Short mmCIF file of C-alpha atoms in Angstrom, two decimals:
data_model
loop_
_atom_site.label_atom_id
_atom_site.label_comp_id
_atom_site.label_asym_id
_atom_site.label_seq_id
_atom_site.Cartn_x
_atom_site.Cartn_y
_atom_site.Cartn_z
CA MET A 1 -8.38 6.25 8.98
CA GLU A 2 -5.27 7.09 7.00
CA ASP A 3 -4.10 10.61 7.70
CA VAL A 4 -6.28 12.83 5.54
CA ASN A 5 -5.67 16.13 7.29
CA GLU A 6 -2.29 16.90 5.79
CA LYS A 7 -2.24 18.68 2.47
CA VAL A 8 1.21 18.02 1.05
CA ALA A 9 2.53 20.83 -1.09
CA ASN A 10 4.27 19.95 -4.34
CA LEU A 11 3.74 16.22 -3.99
CA ASP A 12 6.57 14.43 -5.74
CA VAL A 13 4.40 12.08 -7.74
CA THR A 14 1.68 14.42 -8.97
CA ASN A 15 0.77 13.89 -12.59
CA LYS A 16 0.34 17.42 -13.88
CA LYS A 17 -1.55 16.32 -17.00
CA GLU A 18 -3.84 13.96 -15.27
CA LYS A 19 -6.32 13.10 -17.96
CA LYS A 20 -3.69 12.28 -20.54
CA THR A 21 -1.86 9.00 -20.84
CA PRO A 22 1.88 9.72 -20.68
CA LYS A 23 3.67 9.51 -23.99
CA VAL A 24 6.01 6.58 -24.23
CA LYS A 25 9.21 6.57 -26.21
CA ALA A 26 10.32 3.50 -28.09
CA PRO A 27 13.73 2.43 -26.83
CA LYS A 28 15.42 -0.69 -28.04
CA THR A 29 14.13 -3.90 -26.61
CA THR A 30 15.96 -5.36 -23.69
CA GLY A 31 16.17 -8.44 -25.89
CA GLY A 32 17.12 -11.05 -23.47
CA GLY A 33 17.30 -14.58 -22.45
CA SER A 34 18.27 -17.27 -24.82
CA SER A 35 16.52 -15.80 -27.85
CA GLY A 36 16.84 -19.22 -29.36
CA GLY A 37 16.33 -21.33 -26.33
CA GLY A 38 19.49 -21.71 -24.37
CA GLY A 39 22.14 -21.80 -27.05
CA GLY A 40 24.38 -19.40 -28.87
CA GLY A 41 24.84 -19.22 -32.60
CA GLY A 42 22.34 -20.17 -35.23
CA LYS A 43 20.43 -17.83 -37.49
CA LYS A 44 17.70 -16.06 -35.57
CA LYS A 45 14.39 -14.95 -36.92
CA GLU A 46 14.19 -12.36 -34.17
CA VAL A 47 15.92 -9.04 -34.72
CA LYS A 48 16.32 -6.31 -32.16
CA LYS A 49 14.09 -3.43 -33.02
CA GLU A 50 12.09 -0.58 -31.60
CA THR A 51 9.47 -2.06 -29.28
CA GLY A 52 7.52 1.02 -28.25
CA LEU A 53 7.39 -0.37 -24.72
CA GLY A 54 10.12 1.45 -22.85
CA LEU A 55 9.57 4.19 -20.29
CA SER A 56 10.44 7.73 -21.28
CA ASN A 57 11.25 8.77 -17.70
CA LYS A 58 13.90 7.44 -15.33
CA LYS A 59 13.14 6.78 -11.69
CA ASP A 60 16.20 8.59 -10.33
CA GLU A 61 15.85 11.59 -12.64
CA ASN A 62 12.15 12.41 -12.64
CA PHE A 63 10.37 10.32 -10.05
CA GLY A 64 6.94 11.93 -10.36
CA ASP A 65 6.65 11.50 -14.10
CA TRP A 66 8.24 8.04 -13.90
CA TYR A 67 5.60 6.93 -11.38
CA SER A 68 2.71 8.38 -13.38
CA GLU A 69 4.02 6.66 -16.50
CA VAL A 70 4.76 3.26 -15.00
CA VAL A 71 1.34 2.77 -13.39
CA VAL A 72 -0.32 3.44 -16.76
CA SER A 73 2.15 1.63 -19.04
CA GLY A 74 2.28 -1.30 -16.61
CA GLU A 75 -1.52 -1.57 -16.90
CA MET A 76 -2.15 -0.88 -13.22
CA ILE A 77 -4.52 2.04 -13.72
CA GLU A 78 -6.19 4.12 -16.40
CA TYR A 79 -6.99 7.77 -15.93
CA TYR A 80 -10.66 8.63 -15.60
CA ASP A 81 -12.45 11.74 -16.83
CA ILE A 82 -12.97 12.99 -13.25
CA SER A 83 -9.81 14.35 -11.67
CA GLY A 84 -8.51 12.26 -8.79
CA CYS A 85 -10.43 9.14 -9.82
CA TYR A 86 -8.75 6.15 -11.43
CA ILE A 87 -9.75 2.88 -13.02
CA LEU A 88 -8.09 -0.07 -11.29
CA ARG A 89 -7.25 -2.49 -14.10
CA PRO A 90 -7.09 -6.27 -13.54
CA TRP A 91 -3.30 -6.16 -13.09
CA SER A 92 -3.65 -4.07 -9.91
CA MET A 93 -7.02 -5.43 -8.81
CA ALA A 94 -5.51 -8.92 -8.63
CA ILE A 95 -2.88 -7.65 -6.17
CA TRP A 96 -5.62 -6.16 -4.00
CA GLU A 97 -7.54 -9.43 -4.08
CA ILE A 98 -4.49 -11.47 -3.02
CA MET A 99 -3.93 -9.22 -0.01
CA GLN A 100 -7.66 -9.25 0.72
CA THR A 101 -7.74 -13.06 0.72
CA PHE A 102 -4.91 -13.18 3.26
CA PHE A 103 -6.24 -10.46 5.54
CA ASP A 104 -9.85 -11.60 5.45
CA ALA A 105 -8.89 -15.12 6.50
CA GLU A 106 -6.73 -13.81 9.35
CA ILE A 107 -9.37 -11.52 10.85
CA LYS A 108 -11.94 -14.32 10.65
CA LYS A 109 -9.57 -16.39 12.82
CA MET A 110 -9.92 -13.52 15.31
CA LYS A 111 -13.75 -13.93 15.22
CA ILE A 112 -14.21 -10.67 13.31
CA LYS A 113 -17.18 -10.77 10.95
CA ASN A 114 -17.78 -8.99 7.66
CA CYS A 115 -20.71 -6.66 7.11
CA TYR A 116 -21.65 -3.78 4.84
CA PHE A 117 -23.06 -0.35 5.68
CA PRO A 118 -24.47 2.17 3.16
CA VAL A 119 -22.20 4.67 1.47
CA PHE A 120 -24.50 7.56 2.40
CA VAL A 121 -24.42 9.46 5.71
CA SER A 122 -27.00 11.89 7.05
CA SER A 123 -25.65 15.31 7.89
CA THR A 124 -26.99 15.18 11.45
CA VAL A 125 -25.12 11.96 12.21
CA LEU A 126 -21.96 13.14 10.47
CA GLN A 127 -21.83 16.28 12.59
CA LYS A 128 -22.49 14.48 15.86
CA GLU A 129 -18.85 13.81 16.68
CA LYS A 130 -17.43 17.26 15.96
CA ASP A 131 -13.78 16.67 16.86
CA HIS A 132 -13.70 13.64 14.60
CA ILE A 133 -15.41 15.11 11.57
CA GLU A 134 -13.51 18.40 11.74
CA GLY A 135 -10.50 16.76 10.11
CA PHE A 136 -12.64 15.32 7.34
CA ALA A 137 -14.95 18.29 6.73
CA PRO A 138 -13.09 19.79 3.73
CA GLU A 139 -13.04 16.38 2.04
CA VAL A 140 -16.66 15.34 2.46
CA ALA A 141 -18.58 15.02 -0.83
CA TRP A 142 -22.27 15.86 -0.67
CA VAL A 143 -25.27 14.71 -2.68
CA THR A 144 -27.45 17.80 -3.10
CA LYS A 145 -29.79 16.88 -5.96
CA SER A 146 -32.08 14.09 -7.09
CA GLY A 147 -32.41 14.66 -10.81
CA ASP A 148 -33.26 18.36 -11.10
CA THR A 149 -34.72 18.56 -7.62
CA ASP A 150 -32.71 19.90 -4.72
CA LEU A 151 -32.66 17.59 -1.73
CA GLU A 152 -34.24 19.10 1.34
CA VAL A 153 -31.33 17.78 3.41
CA PRO A 154 -27.97 17.09 1.67
CA ILE A 155 -26.55 13.60 2.12
CA ALA A 156 -22.84 12.98 2.61
CA ILE A 157 -20.79 10.20 1.00
CA ARG A 158 -18.75 8.40 3.65
CA PRO A 159 -15.16 9.58 4.12
CA THR A 160 -14.88 6.91 6.85
CA SER A 161 -17.58 4.98 8.71
CA GLU A 162 -17.39 5.71 12.44
CA THR A 163 -20.44 7.96 12.32
CA VAL A 164 -22.19 5.59 9.90
CA MET A 165 -21.85 2.50 12.06
CA TYR A 166 -21.87 3.60 15.68
CA PRO A 167 -25.55 4.61 16.00
CA TYR A 168 -26.25 0.95 15.26
CA PHE A 169 -23.62 -0.29 17.71
CA SER A 170 -25.68 1.61 20.30
CA LYS A 171 -28.78 -0.26 19.18
CA TRP A 172 -27.18 -3.72 19.09
CA ILE A 173 -25.16 -3.57 22.32
CA ARG A 174 -27.18 -3.83 25.52
CA GLY A 175 -25.34 -6.14 27.87
CA HIS A 176 -21.97 -7.83 28.36
CA ARG A 177 -23.18 -10.84 26.38
CA ASP A 178 -23.34 -8.62 23.27
CA LEU A 179 -19.60 -7.97 23.57
CA PRO A 180 -17.20 -8.00 21.96
CA LEU A 181 -18.80 -6.73 18.76
CA ARG A 182 -16.17 -7.04 16.02
CA LEU A 183 -17.10 -6.03 12.48
CA ASN A 184 -15.19 -5.34 9.27
CA GLN A 185 -16.30 -4.13 5.88
CA TRP A 186 -14.58 -4.12 2.49
CA CYS A 187 -15.74 -0.98 0.74
CA ASN A 188 -14.85 2.30 -0.91
CA VAL A 189 -14.66 5.77 0.60
CA VAL A 190 -14.67 9.22 -0.97
CA ARG A 191 -12.47 12.13 0.11
CA TRP A 192 -12.77 15.04 -2.24
CA GLU A 193 -10.59 17.92 -1.15
CA PHE A 194 -6.92 17.85 -2.09
CA SER A 195 -4.68 19.59 -4.59
CA ASN A 196 -2.37 16.80 -5.73
CA PRO A 197 -4.16 13.59 -6.73
CA THR A 198 -1.81 10.66 -7.21
CA PRO A 199 -2.78 7.14 -8.33
CA PHE A 200 -3.11 4.81 -5.33
CA ILE A 201 -1.39 7.23 -2.94
CA ARG A 202 -3.98 10.00 -2.84
CA SER A 203 -7.21 9.60 -4.78
CA ARG A 204 -10.74 10.88 -4.36
CA GLU A 205 -12.16 7.39 -4.17
CA PHE A 206 -10.25 4.37 -2.96
CA LEU A 207 -10.81 0.83 -1.77
CA TRP A 208 -10.06 -0.32 1.74
CA GLN A 209 -11.17 -2.47 4.60
CA GLU A 210 -12.25 -0.83 7.81
CA GLY A 211 -12.62 -2.70 11.05
CA HIS A 212 -14.81 -1.38 13.86
CA THR A 213 -14.93 -3.18 17.18
CA ALA A 214 -16.29 -2.69 20.69
CA PHE A 215 -15.12 -4.30 23.94
CA ALA A 216 -16.04 -4.32 27.60
CA THR A 217 -12.47 -3.47 28.70
CA LYS A 218 -9.57 -1.35 27.55
CA ASP A 219 -7.19 -4.31 27.85
CA GLU A 220 -9.13 -6.20 25.18
CA ALA A 221 -9.10 -3.16 22.91
CA ASP A 222 -5.36 -2.62 23.43
CA GLN A 223 -4.63 -6.25 22.57
CA GLU A 224 -6.58 -6.11 19.31
CA VAL A 225 -4.88 -2.88 18.22
CA LEU A 226 -1.51 -4.65 18.22
CA GLU A 227 -2.81 -7.89 16.72
CA VAL A 228 -4.20 -6.03 13.72
CA LEU A 229 -1.08 -3.90 13.41
CA GLU A 230 0.97 -7.09 13.13
CA LEU A 231 -1.25 -8.22 10.24
CA TYR A 232 -0.51 -4.92 8.51
CA ARG A 233 3.21 -5.48 9.02
CA ARG A 234 2.85 -8.89 7.42
CA ILE A 235 1.04 -7.45 4.40
CA TYR A 236 3.88 -5.02 3.78
CA GLU A 237 6.85 -7.18 4.66
CA GLU A 238 5.72 -10.71 3.76
CA PHE A 239 3.57 -9.93 0.71
CA LEU A 240 4.75 -6.60 -0.70
CA ALA A 241 8.40 -7.08 0.37
CA ILE A 242 8.50 -3.59 1.90
CA PRO A 243 10.15 -2.97 5.30
CA VAL A 244 8.05 -0.97 7.75
CA VAL A 245 8.39 0.45 11.25
CA LYS A 246 5.67 -0.33 13.79
CA GLY A 247 5.01 2.49 16.20
CA LYS A 248 2.70 4.99 17.82
CA LYS A 249 1.60 8.31 16.36
CA SER A 250 2.08 11.56 18.23
CA GLU A 251 -0.86 13.39 19.77
CA ASN A 252 -0.80 15.84 16.86
CA GLU A 253 -0.84 13.06 14.27
CA LYS A 254 -3.25 10.60 15.89
CA PHE A 255 -6.72 9.85 14.53
CA ALA A 256 -9.10 12.71 15.33
CA GLY A 257 -11.40 11.73 18.16
CA GLY A 258 -9.36 8.67 19.11
CA LEU A 259 -7.37 7.81 22.23
CA TYR A 260 -4.19 6.76 20.43
CA THR A 261 -3.07 5.64 16.96
CA THR A 262 -0.56 2.99 15.94
CA SER A 263 0.77 2.62 12.42
CA VAL A 264 3.19 0.88 10.11
CA GLU A 265 5.41 3.41 8.36
CA ALA A 266 7.16 2.80 5.05
CA PHE A 267 9.73 5.01 3.34
CA VAL A 268 10.41 5.84 -0.32
CA PRO A 269 14.16 6.48 -0.73
CA ASN A 270 13.84 8.17 -4.12
CA THR A 271 11.66 10.97 -2.73
CA GLY A 272 12.79 10.98 0.88
CA ARG A 273 9.20 10.72 2.06
CA GLY A 274 7.57 8.48 4.61
CA VAL A 275 4.28 6.75 3.87
CA GLN A 276 1.70 5.95 6.52
CA GLY A 277 1.10 2.39 5.38
CA ALA A 278 -1.84 1.41 7.60
CA THR A 279 -3.29 2.42 10.94
CA SER A 280 -4.80 0.71 13.95
CA HIS A 281 -6.55 3.05 16.38
CA CYS A 282 -7.77 2.70 19.91
CA LEU A 283 -10.73 5.06 20.00
CA GLY A 284 -11.15 4.87 23.74
CA GLN A 285 -14.65 5.81 24.92
CA ASN A 286 -15.13 9.09 23.09
CA PHE A 287 -17.37 7.67 20.38
CA ALA A 288 -19.19 5.51 22.93
CA LYS A 289 -20.03 8.65 24.85
CA MET A 290 -21.18 10.56 21.76
CA PHE A 291 -23.30 7.70 20.41
CA GLU A 292 -24.39 6.32 23.79
CA ILE A 293 -22.91 2.87 23.28
CA ASN A 294 -23.49 1.51 26.78
CA PHE A 295 -23.77 -1.96 28.25
CA GLU A 296 -24.65 -3.66 31.51
CA ASN A 297 -21.91 -5.83 33.03
CA GLU A 298 -22.19 -9.10 34.96
CA LYS A 299 -22.89 -7.18 38.17
CA GLY A 300 -25.70 -5.18 36.62
CA GLU A 301 -23.57 -2.03 36.46
CA LYS A 302 -23.72 0.35 33.50
CA GLY A 303 -20.59 1.08 31.52
CA MET A 304 -19.38 2.45 28.19
CA VAL A 305 -17.64 0.24 25.64
CA TRP A 306 -14.04 0.63 24.52
CA GLN A 307 -13.68 0.87 20.74
CA ASN A 308 -11.11 0.38 18.00
CA SER A 309 -11.00 1.11 14.29
CA TRP A 310 -8.34 0.05 11.79
CA ALA A 311 -7.77 0.13 8.03
CA TYR A 312 -5.44 -0.38 5.11
CA SER A 313 -6.20 0.66 1.55
CA THR A 314 -5.15 0.43 -2.10
CA ARG A 315 -2.42 2.89 -1.12
CA THR A 316 -0.40 -0.26 -0.43
CA ILE A 317 -0.15 -0.91 -4.19
CA GLY A 318 1.29 2.53 -4.87
CA VAL A 319 3.93 2.08 -2.17
CA MET A 320 4.93 -1.24 -3.77
CA VAL A 321 5.35 0.42 -7.19
CA MET A 322 7.40 3.27 -5.71
CA VAL A 323 9.74 1.03 -3.74
CA HIS A 324 10.40 -1.80 -6.23
CA GLY A 325 9.81 -0.33 -9.70
CA ASP A 326 12.77 0.45 -11.96
CA ASP A 327 13.53 2.03 -15.33
CA LYS A 328 12.09 -0.98 -17.15
CA GLY A 329 8.76 -0.73 -15.33
CA LEU A 330 7.04 -2.59 -12.51
CA VAL A 331 8.79 -5.17 -10.35
CA LEU A 332 6.20 -7.37 -8.63
CA PRO A 333 6.93 -9.49 -5.56
CA PRO A 334 5.96 -13.09 -6.42
CA LYS A 335 3.46 -13.37 -3.55
CA VAL A 336 1.22 -10.66 -5.00
CA ALA A 337 1.88 -11.10 -8.73
CA SER A 338 -1.19 -12.38 -10.57
CA VAL A 339 1.24 -13.94 -13.07
CA GLN A 340 4.33 -15.29 -11.34
CA VAL A 341 5.82 -16.98 -14.41
CA ILE A 342 5.33 -16.09 -18.08
CA VAL A 343 6.33 -18.74 -20.63
CA ILE A 344 7.41 -17.49 -24.06
CA PRO A 345 8.23 -19.53 -27.19
CA VAL A 346 11.43 -18.53 -29.02
CA PRO A 347 11.35 -20.19 -32.45
CA TYR A 348 14.20 -20.00 -34.94
CA LYS A 349 13.55 -19.78 -38.62
CA ASP A 350 12.27 -23.12 -39.97
CA ALA A 351 11.83 -24.44 -36.40
CA ASP A 352 8.78 -26.51 -35.47
CA THR A 353 6.85 -23.59 -34.01
CA GLN A 354 3.86 -25.67 -33.02
CA ALA A 355 6.00 -28.11 -31.04
CA ILE A 356 7.66 -25.21 -29.23
CA CYS A 357 4.29 -23.65 -28.40
CA ASP A 358 3.02 -27.00 -27.17
CA ALA A 359 6.07 -27.29 -24.91
CA CYS A 360 5.30 -23.81 -23.52
CA SER A 361 1.69 -24.76 -22.82
CA GLU A 362 2.74 -28.00 -21.15
CA THR A 363 5.24 -26.13 -18.99
CA ALA A 364 2.68 -23.56 -17.87
CA GLU A 365 0.16 -26.31 -17.14
CA GLU A 366 2.70 -28.22 -15.05
CA LEU A 367 3.45 -25.09 -13.02
CA ASN A 368 -0.23 -24.26 -12.54
CA LYS A 369 -0.92 -27.78 -11.30
CA ALA A 370 1.89 -27.31 -8.78
CA GLY A 371 0.15 -24.20 -7.43
CA PHE A 372 2.00 -21.43 -9.26
CA ARG A 373 0.36 -18.70 -11.31
CA ALA A 374 1.78 -19.26 -14.79
CA GLU A 375 0.68 -18.15 -18.25
CA THR A 376 1.93 -18.49 -21.82
CA ASP A 377 2.35 -15.74 -24.39
CA LEU A 378 1.73 -17.48 -27.71
CA ARG A 379 0.79 -14.38 -29.69
CA ASP A 380 2.25 -14.73 -33.16
CA ASN A 381 2.04 -11.06 -34.09
CA TYR A 382 4.80 -10.03 -31.67
CA SER A 383 8.46 -10.97 -31.62
CA PRO A 384 10.00 -12.69 -28.58
CA GLY A 385 11.95 -9.50 -27.84
CA TRP A 386 8.79 -7.44 -27.78
CA LYS A 387 7.22 -9.93 -25.39
CA TYR A 388 10.27 -9.82 -23.10
CA SER A 389 9.94 -6.04 -22.82
CA ASN A 390 6.16 -6.24 -22.39
CA TRP A 391 6.33 -8.64 -19.43
CA GLU A 392 9.30 -6.82 -17.91
CA LEU A 393 7.25 -3.61 -18.02
CA LYS A 394 4.43 -5.41 -16.21
CA GLY A 395 6.86 -6.73 -13.59
CA VAL A 396 6.34 -10.52 -13.87
CA PRO A 397 8.86 -12.14 -11.48
CA LEU A 398 10.08 -14.96 -13.75
CA ARG A 399 10.21 -15.45 -17.51
CA ILE A 400 10.68 -18.87 -19.06
CA GLU A 401 11.94 -19.07 -22.64
CA ILE A 402 11.74 -22.22 -24.74
CA GLY A 403 13.42 -22.56 -28.12
CA PRO A 404 14.47 -25.51 -30.33
CA LYS A 405 17.78 -26.05 -28.53
CA ASP A 406 16.00 -26.04 -25.19
CA MET A 407 13.66 -28.73 -26.43
CA ALA A 408 16.58 -30.82 -27.70
CA LYS A 409 18.19 -30.61 -24.25
CA ASN A 410 14.90 -31.00 -22.32
CA GLN A 411 15.50 -27.70 -20.56
CA VAL A 412 14.14 -24.17 -20.28
CA ARG A 413 15.83 -20.85 -19.76
CA VAL A 414 14.62 -18.84 -16.75
CA VAL A 415 15.15 -15.08 -16.46
CA ARG A 416 14.56 -13.17 -13.21
CA ARG A 417 12.85 -9.78 -13.36
CA ASP A 418 14.49 -8.41 -10.21
CA ASN A 419 18.12 -8.78 -11.26
CA GLY A 420 18.01 -10.03 -14.86
CA SER A 421 19.99 -13.20 -14.11
CA LYS A 422 19.47 -16.17 -16.45
CA GLU A 423 19.91 -19.88 -16.02
CA ASP A 424 19.08 -23.08 -17.86
CA ILE A 425 17.00 -25.56 -15.90
CA SER A 426 16.19 -29.18 -16.67
CA ARG A 427 12.48 -29.76 -17.13
CA THR A 428 12.69 -32.84 -14.91
CA ASN A 429 13.01 -30.80 -11.72
CA LEU A 430 11.41 -27.59 -12.96
CA VAL A 431 8.73 -27.26 -10.25
CA ASP A 432 11.18 -27.46 -7.35
CA HIS A 433 13.55 -25.03 -9.01
CA ILE A 434 10.81 -22.48 -9.77
CA LYS A 435 9.61 -22.73 -6.17
CA ASP A 436 13.10 -21.93 -4.89
CA LEU A 437 13.55 -19.11 -7.38
CA LEU A 438 10.28 -17.41 -6.49
CA GLU A 439 11.08 -17.60 -2.79
CA ASN A 440 14.51 -16.15 -3.51
CA VAL A 441 13.09 -13.30 -5.58
CA GLN A 442 10.61 -12.46 -2.80
CA GLN A 443 13.33 -12.38 -0.15
CA SER A 444 15.80 -10.53 -2.38
CA LEU A 445 13.29 -7.75 -3.04
CA PHE A 446 12.69 -7.32 0.67
CA ASP A 447 16.41 -7.38 1.48
CA ALA A 448 17.21 -4.82 -1.22
CA ALA A 449 14.38 -2.54 -0.10
CA LYS A 450 15.46 -2.79 3.53
CA GLN A 451 19.06 -2.02 2.65
CA LYS A 452 18.01 1.08 0.72
CA ARG A 453 15.65 2.18 3.49
CA ASP A 454 18.21 1.67 6.24
CA ALA A 455 20.79 3.64 4.25
CA CYS A 456 18.36 6.58 4.35
CA VAL A 457 17.90 6.59 8.14
CA THR A 458 19.94 9.21 9.99
CA VAL A 459 20.25 9.64 13.75
CA ALA A 460 20.17 13.36 14.58
CA LYS A 461 20.73 14.74 18.07
CA THR A 462 20.90 18.46 17.26
CA TRP A 463 18.84 20.84 15.15
CA GLU A 464 21.76 21.32 12.76
CA GLU A 465 22.08 17.56 12.20
CA PHE A 466 18.33 17.33 11.82
CA THR A 467 17.99 20.01 9.11
CA LYS A 468 21.02 18.67 7.23
CA ALA A 469 19.50 15.17 7.13
CA LEU A 470 16.11 16.56 6.12
CA ASN A 471 17.66 18.41 3.18
CA GLU A 472 19.27 15.11 2.16
CA LYS A 473 15.84 13.46 2.02
CA ARG A 474 16.43 11.23 5.02
CA MET A 475 14.15 9.60 7.53
CA ILE A 476 15.41 10.94 10.84
CA LEU A 477 15.49 9.21 14.22
CA ALA A 478 15.82 11.88 16.87
CA PRO A 479 15.45 12.23 20.67
CA TRP A 480 12.30 14.20 21.47
CA CYS A 481 10.73 15.75 24.54
CA ASP A 482 7.25 14.56 23.39
CA GLU A 483 5.64 17.99 23.60
CA GLU A 484 2.95 18.90 21.09
CA GLU A 485 4.02 22.53 20.89
CA VAL A 486 7.58 21.51 20.00
CA GLU A 487 6.30 19.28 17.20
CA ARG A 488 4.16 22.08 15.82
CA ASP A 489 7.18 24.37 15.96
CA VAL A 490 9.31 21.87 14.01
CA LYS A 491 6.59 21.65 11.39
CA ALA A 492 6.43 25.44 11.09
CA ARG A 493 10.21 25.87 10.94
CA THR A 494 10.65 23.26 8.20
CA LYS A 495 7.74 24.33 6.01
CA GLY A 496 8.86 24.96 2.46
CA GLU A 497 8.39 23.98 -1.16
CA MET A 498 8.92 20.30 -0.36
CA GLY A 499 6.36 20.35 2.44
CA ALA A 500 6.85 20.45 6.19
CA CYS A 501 8.52 17.82 8.32
CA LYS A 502 6.50 16.02 10.99
CA THR A 503 6.69 13.02 13.26
CA LEU A 504 6.17 9.73 11.44
CA CYS A 505 5.91 7.51 14.50
CA THR A 506 7.57 6.64 17.77
CA PRO A 507 8.86 3.10 17.19
CA PHE A 508 7.90 0.37 19.61
CA ASP A 509 11.45 -0.91 19.29
CA GLN A 510 13.16 1.93 21.16
CA PRO A 511 16.95 2.36 21.11
CA GLU A 512 18.59 3.04 24.44
CA LEU A 513 18.09 6.65 25.56
CA PRO A 514 21.08 7.61 27.74
CA GLU A 515 20.33 9.69 30.80
CA GLY A 516 20.75 13.37 30.10
CA THR A 517 19.90 13.12 26.39
CA LEU A 518 18.27 16.34 25.20
CA CYS A 519 15.53 16.92 22.64
CA PHE A 520 17.02 17.87 19.27
CA ALA A 521 14.50 20.70 18.80
CA SER A 522 13.84 22.18 22.24
CA GLY A 523 16.89 21.31 24.32
CA LYS A 524 14.61 19.92 27.03
CA PRO A 525 15.15 16.42 28.47
CA ALA A 526 14.27 13.83 25.81
CA LYS A 527 11.65 11.21 26.65
CA LYS A 528 11.77 8.98 23.57
CA TRP A 529 13.25 8.33 20.15
CA THR A 530 10.91 9.29 17.30
CA TYR A 531 11.08 9.09 13.52
CA TRP A 532 10.64 12.37 11.65
CA GLY A 533 10.43 13.24 7.98
CA ARG A 534 8.38 14.56 5.13
CA SER A 535 5.55 12.31 4.10
CA TYR A 536 2.83 11.61 1.57
#
């Protein structure tokens, strides 16, 4: 359901040596914190040295290589021996599970039920809805053999599940009492054809949820489209701390075979590209017609159902890395971090190391009992400085350091990952303080991301203003006549090494459109404001 038709040339984040783990230089440790537990002075056992943990690429200088490096070094993914396929390591899988827990509970409140359909699709069913499958055809993977024997009829692996599920909707729906039928499945899909695989953003196999629903009326379908879209906004803004625009896709960019498509659109300032974050489609009655999904209403009259489909995927994780990550590595919003607080002992020479480690364990246990996700790093074969760099690279929101002076003062030192600020906190009110800090980090990440995104939005009313903003890697809000041919012309005129520009979405929150405003591209009367830009 995410836009799979566009083949983006020269994708900014392509890893050109995909099967190799990026080489990592060994910069000096960021050191950090109290190093001895909240005090200055004193002979320290720890010395600053080469950690081997730093990134060799900078986000502002070489975004593509930086991204490829940070997702591997931050233990999000590992490259697989099949191009375009990636291993999701526990550090990223935990983020997916946190979002899944939220979303699954919310759709169950809406009386949507989970199910599972097979990954295989017969060729006859796949070809039944021609307009729909046309956009997926180059990306469909086929099973052609069983052992050494050729299959008489090849079997497709699902690129999406409309054609998988709807023959059975036709079987299960007979009358109005069978409606609404509202199903969701958590699964994987395979889309094989593309030239620039990118972890999370564009891979040959990815995880997602896909909802498929059927209603007696269009009003019910329309209502659900927006309810689900709001859940997607919440995933991005409340969990991933990424600002998005809710809006409607153009006719050229809508889901093939559907009536209309709504989406949440994110933006990556470093590359000047939009990201279709998630989509909620009203399919209308096209699929109902093709698959004969009919029902009898209360009056005994025959009718066709109205259908929706909607999905978000592990692409969300890649957008989070792109927006929040920095030159030290990942920066995880507290709501999705599997470890929100890491507790590290900082012993001086001749200090009571065991007592310090015990204090760290007690602190982590206290935080876990209060509902936080806290861990200790008691490994004795790494220095505190190495551990600081390690957990900074992995993006843990808060680091607590405990040394002998901290113990003497019954305090801990807390270091924020987002801005590096440090403060000493009494252990007597630690839980309340950590709660406030995590909430502040979450909000600060969103505010910073929104400020950067908003600074990249340009209003363009003429073609000259439009092309200037596009060359400056902006997301452009422009008055448009809403004609498909004009959009295709803009795409053709802007095609180049960086990829063509297209509509991202028409925002629901429309600025005032003064009478007489003309379309930036055609000079015809404008009908709406629409966001334009290059995209992933």
